[in-house]
Coordinates of C-alpha atoms and ligand atoms in Angstrom, one line a residue:
Chain A
M1 CA 14.0 -2.0 -8.5
K2 CA 12.3 -5.0 -10.5
D3 CA 9.7 -3.1 -12.0
K4 CA 7.5 -4.7 -14.9
T5 CA 7.4 -2.6 -17.8
F6 CA 3.9 -2.8 -18.6
N7 CA 1.3 -2.2 -15.7
G8 CA -2.3 -2.5 -16.4
K9 CA -3.5 -1.0 -13.5
A10 CA -1.3 2.5 -13.9
L11 CA -2.3 2.5 -17.3
F12 CA -5.8 2.8 -16.6
V13 CA -5.5 5.6 -13.8
A14 CA -3.0 7.3 -15.8
T15 CA -5.4 7.4 -18.7
L16 CA -8.2 8.2 -16.3
V17 CA -6.7 11.3 -15.1
S18 CA -5.6 12.6 -18.7
I19 CA -9.5 12.3 -19.6
L20 CA -10.1 14.0 -16.6
T21 CA -7.6 16.6 -17.3
I22 CA -9.0 17.3 -20.9
V23 CA -12.6 17.5 -19.6
L24 CA -11.2 20.1 -16.9
V25 CA -9.5 22.2 -19.7
F26 CA -13.0 21.9 -21.8
Y27 CA -15.2 23.2 -18.7
G28 CA -12.3 25.3 -17.4
S29 CA -12.0 27.5 -20.4
R30 CA -15.5 27.9 -20.9
E31 CA -15.8 25.8 -23.7
L32 CA -12.9 26.8 -24.9
Q33 CA -13.8 30.2 -25.3
N34 CA -10.9 31.5 -23.1
F35 CA -8.3 28.6 -24.5
D36 CA -5.2 30.2 -26.1
A37 CA -4.9 28.5 -29.5
A38 CA -1.2 29.6 -29.4
L39 CA -0.6 27.6 -26.3
V40 CA -2.0 24.0 -28.2
T41 CA 1.2 22.6 -28.2
Y42 CA 1.9 23.5 -24.4
L43 CA -1.4 21.8 -23.7
F44 CA -0.5 18.4 -25.6
G45 CA 2.7 18.5 -23.5
T46 CA 1.2 19.1 -20.3
V47 CA -1.3 16.3 -21.1
F48 CA 1.1 13.9 -22.2
A49 CA 3.3 14.8 -18.8
F50 CA 0.5 14.0 -16.9
F51 CA 0.1 10.6 -18.1
G52 CA 3.7 9.9 -17.6
I53 CA 3.6 11.4 -14.0
V54 CA 0.3 9.4 -13.4
Y55 CA 1.7 5.9 -14.9
R56 CA 5.0 6.4 -13.3
Y57 CA 3.6 7.3 -9.7
T58 CA 1.4 4.3 -10.0
V59 CA 3.9 1.7 -11.2
W60 CA 6.1 2.9 -8.3
L61 CA 3.3 3.0 -5.6
Q62 CA 2.8 -0.5 -6.1
R63 CA 6.5 -1.5 -5.1
P64 CA 6.0 -3.4 -1.7
P65 CA 7.9 -0.7 0.4
T66 CA 6.3 2.1 -1.1
W67 CA 2.9 0.5 -0.6
M68 CA 3.4 -0.2 2.4
Y69 CA 4.5 3.5 3.6
F70 CA 1.3 4.7 1.4
K71 CA -0.9 2.3 2.8
R72 CA 0.1 2.9 6.6
S73 CA 0.5 6.8 6.6
I74 CA -2.9 7.3 4.8
K75 CA -4.6 5.0 7.3
F76 CA -3.0 7.0 10.2
L77 CA -3.6 10.2 8.9
F78 CA -7.7 9.3 9.1
T79 CA -8.2 7.3 12.2
G80 CA -8.3 8.9 15.6
K81 CA -7.5 12.4 16.0
I82 CA -7.9 13.9 12.3
F83 CA -7.4 17.0 12.9
A84 CA -4.4 16.6 14.6
H85 CA -3.0 15.1 11.9
L86 CA -4.0 17.2 9.3
W87 CA -2.5 20.0 10.9
F88 CA 0.8 18.2 11.1
L89 CA 0.1 17.3 7.7
G90 CA -0.2 20.9 7.0
K91 CA 2.9 21.9 8.9
E92 CA 5.1 19.1 7.6
S93 CA 4.3 20.4 4.2
V94 CA 5.1 23.8 5.0
Q95 CA 8.5 22.8 6.3
N96 CA 9.6 19.7 4.0
I97 CA 7.9 20.7 0.9
L98 CA 7.4 24.7 0.6
L99 CA 10.6 25.1 2.5
Q100 CA 12.8 22.2 2.1
K101 CA 14.0 22.9 5.1
F102 CA 16.2 20.0 5.9
I103 CA 18.3 20.7 3.3
Y104 CA 19.8 23.6 5.2
P105 CA 21.8 21.6 7.3
R106 CA 23.4 19.9 4.5
S107 CA 24.8 23.2 3.2
K108 CA 23.1 26.7 3.6
W109 CA 23.9 27.6 0.2
R110 CA 22.7 24.2 -0.9
W111 CA 19.6 25.0 0.9
F112 CA 19.2 28.6 -0.8
A113 CA 20.0 27.4 -4.4
H114 CA 17.5 24.7 -4.2
F115 CA 15.0 26.8 -2.7
C116 CA 15.3 29.2 -5.7
I117 CA 14.7 26.5 -8.0
A118 CA 11.8 24.8 -6.2
L119 CA 10.3 28.3 -6.0
G120 CA 10.9 29.4 -9.4
C121 CA 9.7 26.0 -10.9
L122 CA 6.8 25.8 -8.4
S123 CA 5.3 29.4 -9.2
A124 CA 6.1 28.6 -12.9
F125 CA 3.7 25.6 -12.9
A126 CA 1.0 27.7 -10.8
I127 CA 1.3 30.4 -13.8
T128 CA 1.3 28.4 -17.0
I129 CA -0.7 25.3 -16.2
P130 CA -3.6 27.3 -15.7
L131 CA -2.8 29.6 -18.5
T132 CA -2.1 27.0 -21.1
F133 CA -5.6 25.1 -19.8
G134 CA -7.4 28.6 -20.5
W135 CA -8.3 28.4 -16.6
I136 CA -6.9 32.0 -16.2
H137 CA -7.7 34.9 -18.6
F138 CA -7.4 38.3 -18.6
T139 CA -9.9 40.9 -19.9
L140 CA -10.1 44.7 -20.0
A141 CA -13.0 45.6 -17.6
P142 CA -16.4 46.9 -19.0
N143 CA -16.1 50.6 -19.8
S144 CA -12.6 51.0 -18.8
I145 CA -9.6 51.3 -20.6
S146 CA -7.0 51.0 -17.8
I147 CA -8.4 48.1 -15.5
Y148 CA -7.7 44.7 -16.3
E149 CA -9.6 41.7 -14.8
A150 CA -8.2 38.5 -13.9
H151 CA -10.7 35.5 -14.2
F152 CA -10.1 31.9 -12.8
F153 CA -12.3 29.3 -14.7
G154 CA -14.3 31.7 -15.9
F155 CA -15.3 33.6 -12.7
K156 CA -13.7 37.5 -11.7
M157 CA -11.2 37.1 -9.3
M158 CA -9.5 40.6 -9.1
D159 CA -8.7 43.6 -11.1
F160 CA -5.8 45.8 -11.1
Q161 CA -5.0 49.2 -13.2
I162 CA -2.9 48.5 -16.1
N163 CA 0.2 50.8 -15.3
S164 CA 0.2 49.6 -11.3
F165 CA 3.5 47.8 -10.1
L166 CA 0.8 45.0 -9.3
A167 CA 0.3 44.7 -13.1
F168 CA 4.2 45.5 -13.5
L169 CA 4.6 42.3 -11.1
I170 CA 1.9 39.9 -12.5
F171 CA 2.8 40.7 -16.2
H172 CA 6.4 39.8 -15.7
A173 CA 6.3 36.8 -13.1
L174 CA 7.3 33.9 -15.3
N175 CA 10.5 36.3 -15.7
W176 CA 11.1 36.4 -11.8
S177 CA 10.5 32.8 -11.8
S178 CA 13.2 32.6 -14.7
W179 CA 15.6 34.4 -12.5
L180 CA 15.3 32.2 -9.5
V181 CA 15.7 28.9 -11.6
I182 CA 18.7 30.3 -13.4
I183 CA 20.2 31.3 -10.0
G184 CA 19.6 28.4 -8.4
S185 CA 20.9 25.8 -11.3
V186 CA 23.6 27.9 -12.2
Y187 CA 24.9 27.0 -8.1
Y188 CA 24.2 23.5 -8.6
L189 CA 26.0 23.5 -11.7
R190 CA 29.0 25.1 -10.2
R191 CA 29.0 22.4 -7.2
R192 CA 28.7 19.4 -9.8
L193 CA 31.8 20.9 -12.1
T194 CA 34.0 21.3 -8.8
N195 CA 32.7 18.7 -6.1
P196 CA 34.9 15.7 -6.7
G197 CA 32.5 13.4 -5.0
L198 CA 29.9 14.7 -7.4
I199 CA 32.3 14.4 -10.6
A200 CA 33.2 10.8 -9.7
T201 CA 29.4 9.8 -9.1
Q202 CA 27.4 12.3 -11.5
T203 CA 26.2 10.9 -14.9
F204 CA 25.7 13.9 -17.9
E205 CA 22.3 12.5 -18.8
G206 CA 20.9 12.0 -15.4
D207 CA 22.4 14.9 -13.1
L208 CA 24.0 17.9 -15.5
L209 CA 21.3 17.7 -18.5
P210 CA 18.6 18.5 -16.3
L211 CA 20.2 21.3 -14.7
I212 CA 21.1 22.5 -17.9
L213 CA 17.5 22.3 -19.4
L214 CA 16.5 24.1 -16.5
I215 CA 19.0 26.9 -17.5
A216 CA 17.6 26.8 -21.3
I217 CA 14.0 27.2 -20.4
S218 CA 14.7 29.9 -18.2
V219 CA 17.4 31.9 -20.7
T220 CA 14.8 31.5 -23.7
G221 CA 11.8 32.3 -21.8
L222 CA 13.6 35.3 -20.7
C223 CA 15.0 36.2 -24.0
L224 CA 11.5 36.2 -25.7
T225 CA 10.2 39.2 -23.0
Y226 CA 13.7 41.0 -23.8
S227 CA 13.3 40.1 -27.6
Y228 CA 9.9 41.8 -27.8
Q229 CA 10.6 44.8 -25.1
F230 CA 14.0 46.1 -26.1
M231 CA 15.2 44.7 -29.4
K232 CA 12.0 44.9 -31.4
G233 CA 11.0 41.2 -31.5
F234 CA 14.3 40.3 -33.0
A235 CA 14.6 36.3 -33.4
Y236 CA 11.2 36.1 -31.8
D237 CA 9.7 33.3 -33.5
F238 CA 13.1 31.2 -33.2
L239 CA 13.3 31.9 -29.7
A240 CA 9.7 31.0 -29.0
V241 CA 9.9 27.7 -30.9
I242 CA 13.5 27.0 -28.6
H243 CA 11.5 27.7 -25.6
A244 CA 8.5 25.4 -26.2
V245 CA 10.8 22.4 -27.6
T246 CA 12.5 22.8 -24.1
V247 CA 9.7 23.4 -22.2
I248 CA 8.0 20.2 -23.7
M249 CA 11.2 18.4 -23.3
F250 CA 11.3 19.3 -19.3
L251 CA 7.5 18.2 -19.2
I252 CA 7.9 14.8 -21.1
W253 CA 10.9 14.0 -18.8
I254 CA 9.2 14.7 -15.5
P255 CA 8.5 11.1 -14.8
F256 CA 12.0 9.4 -15.8
G257 CA 14.7 11.3 -14.2
K258 CA 16.0 13.9 -11.6
F259 CA 12.4 15.9 -12.1
F260 CA 10.5 12.9 -10.5
H261 CA 11.1 14.1 -7.2
I262 CA 9.3 17.0 -7.3
I263 CA 6.4 14.3 -7.3
Q264 CA 7.8 12.0 -4.8
R265 CA 8.6 14.3 -2.1
P266 CA 5.4 14.3 -0.4
A267 CA 6.2 10.5 0.8
Q268 CA 9.0 12.1 2.9
I269 CA 5.9 13.5 5.1
G270 CA 4.7 9.7 5.0
A271 CA 7.5 8.7 6.6
H272 CA 7.5 11.1 9.4
I273 CA 3.8 10.1 10.1
Y274 CA 4.8 6.4 10.1
K275 CA 7.9 7.1 12.4
Q276 CA 5.5 9.6 14.6
E277 CA 3.0 7.0 15.3
G278 CA 5.2 4.2 15.3
I279 CA 6.6 5.5 18.2
K280 CA 3.1 5.7 20.2
K281 CA 3.1 1.6 19.5
G282 CA 6.4 1.1 21.1
M283 CA 9.9 0.8 20.1
A284 CA 11.8 -2.4 19.5
V285 CA 14.8 -3.8 21.7
C286 CA 17.7 -5.0 20.1
P287 CA 18.2 -9.0 21.8
H288 CA 21.9 -8.2 21.3
T289 CA 22.6 -4.7 22.6
G290 CA 19.3 -4.8 24.7
E291 CA 18.7 -1.0 23.6
E292 CA 16.1 0.4 21.6
F293 CA 16.7 1.3 18.1
A294 CA 13.5 1.3 16.1
T295 CA 9.8 1.2 16.2
K296 CA 8.3 -2.1 16.8
L297 CA 5.9 -1.2 13.7
H298 CA 8.9 -0.6 11.4
I299 CA 10.6 -3.8 11.9
E300 CA 7.3 -5.7 12.0
D301 CA 6.5 -4.2 8.4
L302 CA 10.1 -4.7 7.5
K303 CA 9.7 -8.8 7.8
I304 CA 6.7 -8.4 5.8
V305 CA 7.9 -6.0 3.1
T306 CA 11.4 -8.3 2.9
S307 CA 9.4 -11.8 2.2
Q308 CA 7.2 -9.7 -0.6
L309 CA 10.4 -8.8 -2.2
G310 CA 11.5 -12.4 -2.1
F311 CA 14.2 -12.2 1.2
D312 CA 13.7 -14.2 4.1
F313 CA 15.6 -13.9 7.2
T314 CA 13.9 -16.0 9.4
L315 CA 16.2 -17.9 12.1
E316 CA 16.0 -21.4 13.2
D317 CA 14.4 -20.6 16.4
G318 CA 11.5 -18.6 14.1
S319 CA 13.0 -15.3 15.4
S320 CA 15.0 -13.2 12.5
H321 CA 17.9 -11.2 11.6
L322 CA 15.8 -8.2 11.3
D323 CA 15.2 -8.4 15.1
L324 CA 18.6 -6.9 15.7
S325 CA 19.7 -3.6 15.7
P326 CA 22.5 -2.5 13.0
E327 CA 25.1 -2.7 15.7
G328 CA 23.7 -5.8 17.1
K329 CA 23.7 -7.1 13.4
R330 CA 27.8 -6.1 12.9
S331 CA 28.4 -7.9 16.2
R332 CA 26.6 -11.2 15.4
L333 CA 28.6 -11.2 12.3
A334 CA 32.0 -10.5 14.3
Q335 CA 31.1 -12.9 16.8
A336 CA 30.3 -15.6 13.8
H337 CA 33.4 -14.8 12.4
L338 CA 35.5 -15.6 15.7
K339 CA 33.7 -18.9 16.0
A340 CA 34.6 -19.8 12.7
R341 CA 38.3 -18.9 12.9
S342 CA 38.7 -20.6 16.4
Q343 CA 37.1 -23.6 15.0
G344 CA 39.9 -23.4 12.1
G345 CA 42.6 -23.7 15.0
N346 CA 44.2 -20.4 13.9
L347 CA 42.6 -16.7 15.1
F348 CA 44.3 -15.0 12.0
G349 CA 45.7 -16.9 9.4
Chain B
M1 CA 28.6 6.0 -14.8
N2 CA 30.5 8.8 -16.4
L3 CA 34.3 8.5 -17.2
T4 CA 35.7 5.5 -15.2
N5 CA 39.0 3.7 -14.6
F6 CA 37.7 1.0 -11.8
N7 CA 40.1 -1.3 -11.7
T8 CA 38.2 -4.5 -11.9
K9 CA 41.5 -6.7 -10.7
E10 CA 41.3 -5.4 -7.1
E11 CA 39.0 -6.3 -4.5
F12 CA 38.1 -5.5 -1.3
F13 CA 39.4 -8.3 1.4
V14 CA 38.1 -7.8 5.3
D15 CA 39.0 -9.8 8.2
M16 CA 37.4 -8.4 11.2
Q17 CA 39.3 -10.3 13.6
R18 CA 42.4 -8.3 12.9
C19 CA 40.3 -5.5 14.0
I20 CA 42.1 -3.7 17.0
G21 CA 39.3 -0.7 17.4
C22 CA 42.0 1.9 17.2
K23 CA 39.6 4.0 14.4
A24 CA 41.8 5.2 11.7
C25 CA 39.6 3.8 9.6
E26 CA 36.8 6.3 10.7
M27 CA 38.9 9.3 10.4
A28 CA 40.0 8.4 7.0
C29 CA 36.3 7.6 5.8
A30 CA 35.6 11.1 6.5
E31 CA 38.1 12.1 4.3
C32 CA 36.4 10.3 1.2
E33 CA 34.7 13.1 -1.2
T34 CA 31.5 11.2 -1.7
N35 CA 30.8 11.2 2.0
G36 CA 31.3 15.2 2.4
Q37 CA 32.8 14.7 5.8
Q38 CA 30.6 12.1 7.3
T39 CA 32.3 9.1 8.7
L40 CA 30.4 6.2 7.3
I41 CA 32.6 3.2 8.0
S42 CA 31.5 1.4 11.7
V43 CA 33.6 0.4 14.5
N44 CA 32.2 -1.3 17.5
Y45 CA 33.1 -3.4 20.7
V46 CA 31.1 -6.7 19.8
D47 CA 30.2 -7.3 23.5
R48 CA 31.4 -4.5 25.5
S49 CA 30.6 -6.0 28.9
S50 CA 32.7 -9.4 28.4
T51 CA 35.3 -9.1 25.8
I52 CA 37.2 -6.3 24.0
Q53 CA 36.6 -7.8 20.8
T54 CA 35.8 -4.9 18.4
T55 CA 34.7 -5.2 14.5
V56 CA 35.1 -3.3 11.1
Q57 CA 32.3 -3.0 8.8
V58 CA 32.3 -1.3 5.5
C59 CA 29.4 -1.9 2.8
M60 CA 29.5 -5.7 1.4
H61 CA 27.9 -4.2 -1.8
C62 CA 26.0 -7.5 -1.9
E63 CA 25.0 -8.4 -5.7
D64 CA 21.5 -8.5 -5.2
P65 CA 21.1 -5.6 -2.4
V66 CA 18.6 -5.8 0.3
C67 CA 19.1 -1.9 1.1
A68 CA 17.9 -0.9 -2.5
N69 CA 15.2 -3.5 -2.5
V70 CA 13.4 -2.2 0.5
C71 CA 13.9 1.2 -0.7
P72 CA 10.5 3.2 -1.1
A73 CA 12.1 6.1 -3.4
D74 CA 14.4 4.0 -5.2
A75 CA 17.2 6.1 -4.2
I76 CA 19.9 3.4 -4.0
S77 CA 21.2 2.1 -7.4
Q78 CA 23.9 -0.4 -8.5
D79 CA 26.3 0.3 -11.0
E80 CA 28.1 -2.0 -13.6
F81 CA 31.0 -2.7 -11.4
G82 CA 28.8 -3.8 -8.4
V83 CA 29.2 -1.1 -6.3
V84 CA 25.8 -0.2 -4.5
H85 CA 26.0 3.7 -4.4
T86 CA 24.8 5.8 -1.3
A87 CA 21.4 7.2 -1.6
S88 CA 20.4 10.0 -4.0
T89 CA 20.3 13.1 -2.1
E90 CA 17.1 14.2 -4.0
R91 CA 15.3 10.9 -3.9
C92 CA 16.2 9.7 0.0
I93 CA 13.2 10.4 2.2
G94 CA 15.1 9.2 5.2
C95 CA 12.5 6.5 6.1
S96 CA 15.2 4.4 7.3
N97 CA 13.9 0.7 5.7
C98 CA 17.8 0.4 4.3
V99 CA 19.4 0.9 7.7
M100 CA 17.3 -1.9 9.5
A101 CA 16.9 -4.2 6.4
C102 CA 20.8 -4.5 5.6
P103 CA 22.0 -7.8 6.9
F104 CA 25.3 -6.3 7.9
G105 CA 23.9 -3.4 9.6
V106 CA 25.5 -0.6 7.2
P107 CA 23.7 2.0 6.2
K108 CA 23.5 5.1 8.4
K109 CA 20.7 7.8 8.8
V110 CA 22.3 11.3 9.3
E111 CA 19.2 12.6 11.3
E112 CA 19.7 16.2 10.5
Y113 CA 19.7 16.0 6.9
D114 CA 17.0 13.5 6.7
L115 CA 18.8 11.3 4.7
M116 CA 20.9 8.0 4.5
M117 CA 24.4 7.8 3.9
K118 CA 26.9 4.7 3.1
C119 CA 30.1 3.4 2.0
T120 CA 30.4 3.7 -2.1
M121 CA 33.7 1.9 -1.6
C122 CA 35.2 5.3 -1.9
Y123 CA 34.1 5.5 -5.4
D124 CA 36.1 8.9 -6.3
R125 CA 39.1 6.9 -5.6
T126 CA 38.2 3.5 -6.9
S127 CA 36.8 5.0 -10.1
V128 CA 40.2 6.3 -10.6
G129 CA 42.4 3.1 -9.5
K130 CA 42.9 3.9 -6.2
K131 CA 42.5 2.3 -2.9
P132 CA 39.6 3.0 -0.5
M133 CA 40.7 5.5 2.3
C134 CA 40.1 3.1 5.1
A135 CA 41.8 0.2 3.5
T136 CA 44.9 2.5 3.4
V137 CA 45.4 3.4 6.8
C138 CA 44.1 0.3 8.7
P139 CA 47.8 -1.0 10.4
S140 CA 46.5 -4.3 11.5
G141 CA 45.1 -5.8 8.1
A142 CA 41.5 -5.9 9.0
L143 CA 40.9 -4.0 5.7
F144 CA 42.6 -4.9 2.7
Y145 CA 41.9 -3.7 -0.9
G146 CA 44.3 -5.5 -3.6
T147 CA 44.4 -8.3 -6.1
R148 CA 43.8 -11.9 -5.3
E149 CA 47.3 -12.7 -5.5
Q150 CA 48.2 -10.2 -3.0
I151 CA 46.3 -11.6 -0.2
E152 CA 47.0 -15.0 -1.4
E153 CA 50.5 -14.3 -0.7
M154 CA 49.8 -12.3 2.5
R155 CA 47.6 -14.8 4.1
P156 CA 48.5 -18.3 2.9
N157 CA 46.3 -19.6 5.7
S158 CA 43.2 -18.2 4.8
T159 CA 40.6 -18.1 2.1
P160 CA 38.5 -15.1 1.0
I161 CA 34.7 -16.2 0.7
N162 CA 31.5 -13.6 -0.3
N163 CA 28.6 -16.2 0.8
F164 CA 26.3 -15.3 4.1
I165 CA 24.1 -17.3 5.4
F166 CA 21.9 -15.7 7.9
G167 CA 19.0 -18.1 8.7
Q168 CA 16.8 -18.9 5.5
E169 CA 18.5 -16.0 3.5
K170 CA 21.9 -16.4 1.7
V171 CA 23.6 -13.3 0.7
K172 CA 26.3 -13.1 -1.9
T173 CA 28.7 -10.0 -1.9
K174 CA 31.3 -8.3 -3.9
V175 CA 33.1 -7.5 -0.9
N176 CA 35.3 -10.5 0.8
I177 CA 35.6 -11.7 4.3
M178 CA 39.0 -13.5 5.0
M179 CA 38.4 -17.3 6.5
P180 CA 40.1 -20.2 7.5
K181 CA 41.5 -22.2 4.4
G182 CA 39.0 -24.2 2.5
S183 CA 35.9 -22.3 3.9
T184 CA 33.2 -21.4 1.4
E185 CA 30.7 -19.6 3.4
L186 CA 30.3 -17.8 6.7
R187 CA 27.2 -19.0 8.6
I188 CA 25.8 -16.3 11.2
Y189 CA 23.5 -18.6 12.7
Ligands
HEM1 C1 8.8 21.6 -3.9 C2 9.5 20.6 -2.6 C3 10.9 20.0 -3.5 C4 11.6 19.0 -2.4 C5 11.1 19.1 -1.0 C6 12.9 18.9 -3.3 C7 13.9 18.4 -2.6 C8 15.4 18.3 -3.3 C9 16.4 17.7 -2.5 C10 16.4 16.6 -1.0 C11 17.6 17.9 -3.2 C12 18.8 17.6 -3.0 C13 19.9 18.6 -2.6 C14 20.9 18.5 -2.0 O1 20.8 17.6 -1.2 O2 21.9 18.9 -2.3 C15 16.6 18.4 -4.4 C16 17.5 18.5 -5.6 C17 17.4 19.2 -6.7 N1 15.8 19.6 -7.1 FE1 14.4 19.6 -5.9 N2 12.7 19.1 -4.7 C18 11.4 20.4 -4.6 C19 11.1 21.0 -5.7 C20 12.1 20.9 -7.3 C21 11.4 21.7 -8.0 C22 10.1 22.2 -8.3 C23 12.4 21.3 -9.2 C24 12.2 22.1 -10.5 C25 12.5 21.6 -11.5 C26 13.7 20.7 -8.4 C27 14.9 20.6 -9.1 C28 15.9 20.1 -8.5 C29 17.3 19.7 -9.0 C30 17.4 20.3 -10.3 C31 17.8 19.1 -8.3 C32 19.4 18.6 -8.3 C33 20.2 19.8 -7.9 C34 21.4 18.5 -7.9 O3 22.3 18.8 -9.2 O4 22.1 18.2 -7.3 N3 13.3 20.4 -7.2 N4 15.7 18.4 -4.5
SF4_2 S1 26.2 -4.7 2.7 FE1 24.0 -3.6 3.3 S2 24.4 -1.0 2.2 FE2 25.7 -2.6 1.3 S3 24.6 -3.2 -0.2 FE3 24.6 -5.0 1.0 S4 22.1 -4.4 2.1 FE4 23.2 -2.6 1.0
SF4_3 S1 16.2 6.1 4.1 FE1 16.3 6.6 1.9 S2 17.8 5.3 1.0 FE2 17.3 4.3 2.7 S3 15.4 2.8 2.3 FE3 14.7 5.0 3.2 S4 14.6 6.2 1.6 FE4 16.0 4.8 0.5

């Protein structure tokens, strides 16, 4: 909540990462030989976005509750049965990051639409980032006019026939991504315009604009292809500019708004690791209800985190209000209320 | 927030002593559009083995909400009216920090969604000048939403308070609790 606006550590880490990115662009494109100069605006946008994302991420990590989870989950991951832990990490990443399966119980359509957006965006990142950095490039195979070679970091990765179905899939990959993003975003836009709970709580810039922007990026992207394939390049330059502007807006916006969750979501796996390890260390029992309700680790860590944040729930007898389960807390409040009412001489008033 | 007609004259007044445990509010809560059919209000026996006393708890909408402070994902926000909103669905990582740290025991973790959900004071309704669902159905007056004048007239022997003492910590809230006339705070310990 209370972030300072200037943060030295974050500035340092973000600068370092940006410089590293530029160095990798230089060497990954074989000293710019394979760099596509037409993409230079995208390159600046991307490096700038990296800076912003890393800065924001570092500021975020420094918040006491975030740091507690980060510190604990990294430590758990690399102590004891490391392979079992890495296996768990892999499994969790597939289920929760790649497939976002926890959205499914919220509603299958919400899951489907989000899966489309995420798959579309992540595949587009996987293609465009290496392309802009000059890490991927295509050449004709030596002594051939029908075989294309794909290179990564200057090393040959694969080759394929120019007229093959594979070539069609590869060269139109970004179009497939665009369609996925459009399907998902239109669903979510419709939901936001019709669901009364969302209508009451959403804002234009925080919730609707991200969806509109995603649709704008995808539609202009698709138009580029259709312009040169079917309309003899009609309005191509104009479309190219609009597309670049929307993409760069998107990139630069990642650290600030809704899109930051793409970077932030792996923390969910941290929370799962934390809970699993906590259970092994034992459960906390509520002094009021006499039942287990959370891990001991969680309750003890929360005492530290709340005190770092300036809250002090220590009671006179040295125990803490945080030792109670949620139900215990509600009951203790009700008992205190009853006591006050009784002392007031009138139970209802 | 976007367009809103939040009536700043009306407030929430809770008197858990009046709760008869009928759970009408639980049913009503699930009708709130911001909850998506989840009931988020809590009604429970205070100490089942020794008394039939029940209590009801809505979110108190703290001025400096502990839930939002302990959230590692910045998922909980407070608006210009002091309403503390439920977790943003794309940010919440379901860690339950807020569930365990809220001094009033309010937030609920919905395990299958891996998401925390809490009372938004029926923002879909209060933002257009209506009363929260639970307060419209409570038959015993444990939950009341209206103006200060109305509650003073209804409960001449009580004073609404919004200061709570939990050991060393003092918590100030937007929602009031009805106390004996002349009280200024509720000391839990
Ligand atoms: C890859 C891992 C990702 C995860 C785990 C994830 C997770 C989530 C979750 C949990 C929600 C809330 C959905 C709901 O409850 O209805 C959400 C919403 C959203 N996500 Fe993602 N996301 C991921 C990637 C992406 C990507 C790559 C994008 C593309 C920009 C994206 C864009 C969005 C948008 C626009 C929403 C808001 C939908 C709305 O209007 O409510 N997400 N995400
Ligand atoms: S009562 Fe609990 S959930 Fe509500 S604002 Fe206060 S700390 Fe947050
Ligand atoms: S459960 Fe969600 S809202 Fe609550 S503290 Fe964890 S991330 Fe934040």
